[in-house]
């Protein structure tokens, strides 16, 4: 999971910002479970390292958990806001998944954190993917379906041997076409945005001096000429040319 996310954000071949330096911080166990405390410790460890080395940093949280609508902020929500406001580190979060038949958005933590850049998933038709969370907590959409990225050897072997499929209206079609294994998750939408944030940080003269300002800078790159159906939110579109314009 982390390998795929890192590949989208800063992979040398397919990454959005291949010049960015990557640092992996393990906050979940091998089963993909963990606690708010372990996640917060990981974030603050990154923030401390960035401060010591005087680096401009972006944290990608390709994780989260559902919470009751209208419930008080979780400790993780508060930590994300603190990391951005007081530690000056950008935090990009995936919006979370919802059941396609639920018909309503869900509250997720830390996706609902005010200072986070919360990212929903779109497909290759620039449409909201059925399983991606939506609603007012989302700031922007980015590609999250059938994303070609870095994958570990064991996953490649499993993927090719199982030939995963997805159901369509009429039949089942290969989930990963002839180009190979591709990820399908909100977790791969968020690192696209993290890569854009890293690109903005790399510009000279620096147009963004704070993590708080980065959210506004990233959202300026949205293209809203085609609003994703039922969301009212635009799809992120950015290039090196546009960022330097």
mmCIF file of C-alpha atoms in Angstrom:
data_model
loop_
_atom_site.group_PDB
_atom_site.id
_atom_site.type_symbol
_atom_site.label_atom_id
_atom_site.label_comp_id
_atom_site.label_asym_id
_atom_site.label_seq_id
_atom_site.Cartn_x
_atom_site.Cartn_y
_atom_site.Cartn_z
ATOM 1 C CA UNK A 1 0.000 0.000 0.000
ATOM 2 C CA UNK A 2 2.710 2.460 0.970
ATOM 3 C CA UNK A 3 4.778 1.481 -2.065
ATOM 4 C CA UNK A 4 1.874 2.247 -4.388
ATOM 5 C CA UNK A 5 1.113 5.576 -2.722
ATOM 6 C CA UNK A 6 4.764 6.634 -2.821
ATOM 7 C CA UNK A 7 5.010 5.687 -6.494
ATOM 8 C CA UNK A 8 2.137 7.981 -7.435
ATOM 9 C CA UNK A 9 3.471 10.934 -5.457
ATOM 10 C CA UNK A 10 7.144 10.763 -6.359
ATOM 11 C CA UNK A 11 8.023 7.649 -8.352
ATOM 12 C CA UNK A 12 10.897 8.118 -10.807
ATOM 13 C CA UNK A 13 8.903 6.727 -13.758
ATOM 14 C CA UNK A 14 5.246 7.468 -13.061
ATOM 15 C CA UNK A 15 5.309 9.852 -10.107
ATOM 16 C CA UNK A 16 3.845 13.345 -10.139
ATOM 17 C CA UNK A 17 6.920 14.864 -8.463
ATOM 18 C CA UNK A 18 9.857 12.534 -9.207
ATOM 19 C CA UNK A 19 12.334 15.027 -7.775
ATOM 20 C CA UNK A 20 10.797 14.914 -4.305
ATOM 21 C CA UNK A 21 12.503 13.006 -1.517
ATOM 22 C CA UNK A 22 10.445 10.198 0.028
ATOM 23 C CA UNK A 23 10.363 9.061 3.634
ATOM 24 C CA UNK A 24 8.256 6.093 4.719
ATOM 25 C CA UNK A 25 6.845 6.145 8.248
ATOM 26 C CA UNK A 26 5.131 2.964 9.397
ATOM 27 C CA UNK A 27 1.989 3.727 11.413
ATOM 28 C CA UNK A 28 -0.063 0.593 10.640
ATOM 29 C CA UNK A 29 0.765 -3.071 11.116
ATOM 30 C CA UNK A 30 0.946 -5.768 8.438
ATOM 31 C CA UNK A 31 -2.831 -6.172 8.563
ATOM 32 C CA UNK A 32 -3.407 -2.482 7.893
ATOM 33 C CA UNK A 33 -4.635 -1.738 11.398
ATOM 34 C CA UNK A 34 -3.404 0.757 13.934
ATOM 35 C CA UNK A 35 -4.522 3.452 16.314
ATOM 36 C CA UNK A 36 -4.899 7.202 16.304
ATOM 37 C CA UNK A 37 -1.909 7.350 18.638
ATOM 38 C CA UNK A 38 0.450 5.554 16.261
ATOM 39 C CA UNK A 39 -0.664 7.747 13.367
ATOM 40 C CA UNK A 40 -0.191 10.920 15.386
ATOM 41 C CA UNK A 41 3.242 9.805 16.583
ATOM 42 C CA UNK A 42 4.229 9.234 12.973
ATOM 43 C CA UNK A 43 3.037 12.670 11.887
ATOM 44 C CA UNK A 44 4.797 14.480 14.701
ATOM 45 C CA UNK A 45 7.974 12.513 14.015
ATOM 46 C CA UNK A 46 7.887 13.756 10.427
ATOM 47 C CA UNK A 47 7.173 17.316 11.538
ATOM 48 C CA UNK A 48 10.101 17.259 13.973
ATOM 49 C CA UNK A 49 12.442 15.927 11.305
ATOM 50 C CA UNK A 50 11.332 18.567 8.827
ATOM 51 C CA UNK A 51 11.941 21.309 11.370
ATOM 52 C CA UNK A 52 15.424 20.067 12.218
ATOM 53 C CA UNK A 53 16.435 19.760 8.561
ATOM 54 C CA UNK A 54 14.545 22.907 7.511
ATOM 55 C CA UNK A 55 12.619 21.029 4.842
ATOM 56 C CA UNK A 56 9.336 21.823 3.124
ATOM 57 C CA UNK A 57 7.268 18.733 3.771
ATOM 58 C CA UNK A 58 4.030 17.096 2.681
ATOM 59 C CA UNK A 59 2.422 14.252 4.614
ATOM 60 C CA UNK A 60 0.081 11.874 2.780
ATOM 61 C CA UNK A 61 -2.418 10.036 4.959
ATOM 62 C CA UNK A 62 -3.899 7.305 2.780
ATOM 63 C CA UNK A 63 -5.984 6.061 5.679
ATOM 64 C CA UNK A 64 -8.921 6.968 7.893
ATOM 65 C CA UNK A 65 -11.979 5.697 9.689
ATOM 66 C CA UNK A 66 -15.701 6.573 9.681
ATOM 67 C CA UNK A 67 -17.142 8.685 12.486
ATOM 68 C CA UNK A 68 -20.616 9.779 13.441
ATOM 69 C CA UNK A 69 -21.801 12.867 11.524
ATOM 70 C CA UNK A 70 -21.610 15.947 13.701
ATOM 71 C CA UNK A 71 -19.486 14.266 16.332
ATOM 72 C CA UNK A 72 -16.706 16.278 18.035
ATOM 73 C CA UNK A 73 -13.286 16.339 16.365
ATOM 74 C CA UNK A 74 -11.204 13.255 17.022
ATOM 75 C CA UNK A 75 -7.688 13.547 18.434
ATOM 76 C CA UNK A 76 -6.461 12.719 14.936
ATOM 77 C CA UNK A 77 -8.493 15.579 13.431
ATOM 78 C CA UNK A 78 -6.969 17.950 15.961
ATOM 79 C CA UNK A 79 -3.478 16.622 15.318
ATOM 80 C CA UNK A 80 -3.781 17.152 11.559
ATOM 81 C CA UNK A 81 -4.910 20.741 12.079
ATOM 82 C CA UNK A 82 -2.048 21.335 14.514
ATOM 83 C CA UNK A 83 0.522 19.822 12.153
ATOM 84 C CA UNK A 84 -0.559 22.210 9.394
ATOM 85 C CA UNK A 85 -1.081 25.367 11.460
ATOM 86 C CA UNK A 86 1.680 25.112 14.039
ATOM 87 C CA UNK A 87 4.240 22.696 12.566
ATOM 88 C CA UNK A 88 4.007 24.116 9.022
ATOM 89 C CA UNK A 89 3.661 20.740 7.305
ATOM 90 C CA UNK A 90 1.097 20.126 4.547
ATOM 91 C CA UNK A 91 -1.255 17.185 5.160
ATOM 92 C CA UNK A 92 -3.100 15.533 2.268
ATOM 93 C CA UNK A 93 -5.772 12.977 3.190
ATOM 94 C CA UNK A 94 -7.904 10.602 1.171
ATOM 95 C CA UNK A 95 -11.640 11.136 1.511
ATOM 96 C CA UNK A 96 -12.476 7.562 2.480
ATOM 97 C CA UNK A 97 -14.649 4.939 0.840
ATOM 98 C CA UNK A 98 -18.417 4.614 0.931
ATOM 99 C CA UNK A 99 -20.682 1.807 -0.238
ATOM 100 C CA UNK A 100 -21.881 2.593 -3.780
ATOM 101 C CA UNK A 101 -25.492 1.888 -2.777
ATOM 102 C CA UNK A 102 -25.492 4.008 0.374
ATOM 103 C CA UNK A 103 -26.593 7.119 -1.499
ATOM 104 C CA UNK A 104 -25.028 9.470 1.018
ATOM 105 C CA UNK A 105 -21.601 10.708 2.064
ATOM 106 C CA UNK A 106 -19.960 9.633 5.283
ATOM 107 C CA UNK A 107 -17.868 11.507 7.804
ATOM 108 C CA UNK A 108 -14.298 10.240 7.972
ATOM 109 C CA UNK A 109 -11.425 11.146 10.229
ATOM 110 C CA UNK A 110 -9.000 12.719 9.491
ATOM 111 C CA UNK A 111 -10.567 13.577 6.114
ATOM 112 C CA UNK A 112 -12.886 16.056 7.818
ATOM 113 C CA UNK A 113 -10.014 17.965 9.450
ATOM 114 C CA UNK A 114 -10.395 21.590 8.380
ATOM 115 C CA UNK A 115 -6.736 22.202 7.533
ATOM 116 C CA UNK A 116 -6.237 18.970 5.591
ATOM 117 C CA UNK A 117 -6.455 18.843 1.806
ATOM 118 C CA UNK A 118 -9.080 16.124 1.406
ATOM 119 C CA UNK A 119 -9.124 14.256 -1.891
ATOM 120 C CA UNK A 120 -11.868 12.204 -3.526
ATOM 121 C CA UNK A 121 -11.336 9.806 -6.407
ATOM 122 C CA UNK A 122 -12.229 10.240 -10.082
ATOM 123 C CA UNK A 123 -12.025 7.781 -12.964
ATOM 124 C CA UNK A 124 -10.639 8.050 -16.497
ATOM 125 C CA UNK A 125 -13.851 9.732 -17.652
ATOM 126 C CA UNK A 126 -13.408 12.493 -15.062
ATOM 127 C CA UNK A 127 -16.343 11.115 -13.113
ATOM 128 C CA UNK A 128 -16.709 10.566 -9.392
ATOM 129 C CA UNK A 129 -15.964 6.911 -8.680
ATOM 130 C CA UNK A 130 -18.867 5.074 -7.089
ATOM 131 C CA UNK A 131 -16.977 4.005 -3.972
ATOM 132 C CA UNK A 132 -15.301 7.334 -3.267
ATOM 133 C CA UNK A 133 -16.650 9.428 -0.441
ATOM 134 C CA UNK A 134 -18.172 12.773 -1.344
ATOM 135 C CA UNK A 135 -19.739 15.732 0.402
ATOM 136 C CA UNK A 136 -18.576 19.008 1.937
ATOM 137 C CA UNK A 137 -15.436 17.519 3.501
ATOM 138 C CA UNK A 138 -13.920 16.964 0.044
ATOM 139 C CA UNK A 139 -11.736 19.755 -1.288
ATOM 140 C CA UNK A 140 -10.804 18.351 -4.682
ATOM 141 C CA UNK A 141 -10.858 15.225 -6.839
ATOM 142 C CA UNK A 142 -7.899 13.478 -8.455
ATOM 143 C CA UNK A 143 -7.430 10.226 -10.407
ATOM 144 C CA UNK A 144 -7.922 7.159 -8.218
ATOM 145 C CA UNK A 145 -9.126 4.378 -10.506
ATOM 146 C CA UNK A 146 -6.874 2.092 -12.577
ATOM 147 C CA UNK A 147 -3.732 3.980 -11.598
ATOM 148 C CA UNK A 148 -0.446 2.545 -12.813
ATOM 149 C CA UNK A 149 2.138 2.873 -10.092
ATOM 150 C CA UNK A 150 4.996 1.198 -8.287
ATOM 151 C CA UNK A 151 4.065 -2.178 -6.844
ATOM 152 C CA UNK A 152 6.041 -4.729 -4.832
ATOM 153 C CA UNK A 153 6.981 -7.992 -6.548
ATOM 154 C CA UNK A 154 4.634 -10.131 -4.471
ATOM 155 C CA UNK A 155 1.652 -7.984 -5.434
ATOM 156 C CA UNK A 156 2.540 -8.098 -9.115
ATOM 157 C CA UNK A 157 2.684 -11.903 -9.032
ATOM 158 C CA UNK A 158 -0.630 -12.128 -7.181
ATOM 159 C CA UNK A 159 -2.275 -9.603 -9.475
ATOM 160 C CA UNK A 160 -1.279 -11.294 -12.705
ATOM 161 C CA UNK A 161 -2.147 -14.770 -11.463
ATOM 162 C CA UNK A 162 -5.610 -13.770 -10.251
ATOM 163 C CA UNK A 163 -6.553 -11.520 -13.178
ATOM 164 C CA UNK A 164 -8.808 -9.382 -11.018
ATOM 165 C CA UNK A 165 -12.087 -8.267 -12.551
ATOM 166 C CA UNK A 166 -14.665 -5.632 -11.825
ATOM 167 C CA UNK A 167 -18.382 -5.900 -12.529
ATOM 168 C CA UNK A 168 -19.967 -3.693 -15.158
ATOM 169 C CA UNK A 169 -23.604 -3.370 -16.146
ATOM 170 C CA UNK A 170 -23.358 -6.192 -18.661
ATOM 171 C CA UNK A 171 -20.447 -8.379 -17.642
ATOM 172 C CA UNK A 172 -17.124 -8.512 -15.880
ATOM 173 C CA UNK A 173 -14.054 -6.942 -17.400
ATOM 174 C CA UNK A 174 -10.399 -7.057 -16.362
ATOM 175 C CA UNK A 175 -9.734 -4.629 -13.557
ATOM 176 C CA UNK A 176 -6.122 -4.448 -14.630
ATOM 177 C CA UNK A 177 -5.900 -4.388 -18.449
ATOM 178 C CA UNK A 178 -2.967 -5.334 -20.629
ATOM 179 C CA UNK A 179 -0.838 -2.561 -19.165
ATOM 180 C CA UNK A 180 -0.554 -4.515 -15.933
ATOM 181 C CA UNK A 181 -1.625 -4.182 -12.334
ATOM 182 C CA UNK A 182 -3.205 -0.898 -11.377
ATOM 183 C CA UNK A 183 -4.431 0.407 -8.075
ATOM 184 C CA UNK A 184 -8.055 1.290 -7.439
ATOM 185 C CA UNK A 185 -8.588 3.349 -4.303
ATOM 186 C CA UNK A 186 -8.957 6.818 -2.820
ATOM 187 C CA UNK A 187 -5.501 6.194 -1.413
ATOM 188 C CA UNK A 188 -4.071 6.705 -4.908
ATOM 189 C CA UNK A 189 -5.962 9.951 -5.493
ATOM 190 C CA UNK A 190 -4.419 11.670 -2.471
ATOM 191 C CA UNK A 191 -0.769 11.224 -3.552
ATOM 192 C CA UNK A 192 -1.526 12.901 -6.889
ATOM 193 C CA UNK A 193 -2.391 16.025 -4.921
ATOM 194 C CA UNK A 194 0.593 15.563 -2.610
ATOM 195 C CA UNK A 195 2.816 15.487 -5.681
ATOM 196 C CA UNK A 196 1.345 18.767 -6.900
ATOM 197 C CA UNK A 197 1.988 20.307 -3.478
ATOM 198 C CA UNK A 198 5.613 19.180 -3.694
ATOM 199 C CA UNK A 199 5.901 20.723 -7.159
ATOM 200 C CA UNK A 200 4.535 24.017 -5.867
ATOM 201 C CA UNK A 201 7.057 23.930 -3.018
ATOM 202 C CA UNK A 202 9.838 23.494 -5.576
ATOM 203 C CA UNK A 203 9.044 26.655 -7.524
ATOM 204 C CA UNK A 204 11.427 29.621 -7.471
ATOM 205 C CA UNK A 205 10.606 32.184 -6.293
ATOM 206 C CA UNK A 206 8.558 30.253 -3.775
ATOM 207 C CA UNK A 207 4.870 31.206 -4.188
ATOM 208 C CA UNK A 208 3.853 29.485 -0.955
ATOM 209 C CA UNK A 209 5.504 30.176 2.379
ATOM 210 C CA UNK A 210 3.260 28.178 4.716
ATOM 211 C CA UNK A 211 1.412 24.885 4.943
ATOM 212 C CA UNK A 212 -1.817 26.784 5.489
ATOM 213 C CA UNK A 213 -1.262 28.683 2.249
ATOM 214 C CA UNK A 214 -0.628 25.468 0.338
ATOM 215 C CA UNK A 215 -4.277 24.416 0.542
ATOM 216 C CA UNK A 216 -5.366 27.591 -1.222
ATOM 217 C CA UNK A 217 -2.571 27.234 -3.763
ATOM 218 C CA UNK A 218 -3.527 23.644 -4.591
ATOM 219 C CA UNK A 219 -7.212 24.425 -4.917
ATOM 220 C CA UNK A 220 -6.424 27.200 -7.374
ATOM 221 C CA UNK A 221 -5.256 24.469 -9.738
ATOM 222 C CA UNK A 222 -8.707 22.878 -9.902
ATOM 223 C CA UNK A 223 -10.501 22.835 -13.230
ATOM 224 C CA UNK A 224 -14.201 23.344 -12.588
ATOM 225 C CA UNK A 225 -15.356 23.620 -16.201
ATOM 226 C CA UNK A 226 -16.519 20.062 -15.750
ATOM 227 C CA UNK A 227 -17.868 19.639 -12.245
ATOM 228 C CA UNK A 228 -18.084 16.051 -11.152
ATOM 229 C CA UNK A 229 -21.704 14.920 -11.062
ATOM 230 C CA UNK A 230 -23.485 15.362 -7.730
ATOM 231 C CA UNK A 231 -20.380 16.783 -6.049
ATOM 232 C CA UNK A 232 -20.064 20.431 -7.054
ATOM 233 C CA UNK A 233 -16.289 19.977 -6.756
ATOM 234 C CA UNK A 234 -13.753 20.295 -9.532
ATOM 235 C CA UNK A 235 -11.054 17.912 -10.677
ATOM 236 C CA UNK A 236 -7.436 18.794 -9.995
ATOM 237 C CA UNK A 237 -5.595 19.675 -13.164
ATOM 238 C CA UNK A 238 -2.070 20.962 -12.999
ATOM 239 C CA UNK A 239 1.117 20.814 -15.000
ATOM 240 C CA UNK A 240 4.598 22.221 -14.677
ATOM 241 C CA UNK A 241 3.711 24.838 -17.282
ATOM 242 C CA UNK A 242 0.581 25.963 -15.478
ATOM 243 C CA UNK A 243 2.331 26.007 -12.116
ATOM 244 C CA UNK A 244 5.044 28.279 -13.481
ATOM 245 C CA UNK A 245 2.562 30.538 -15.274
#
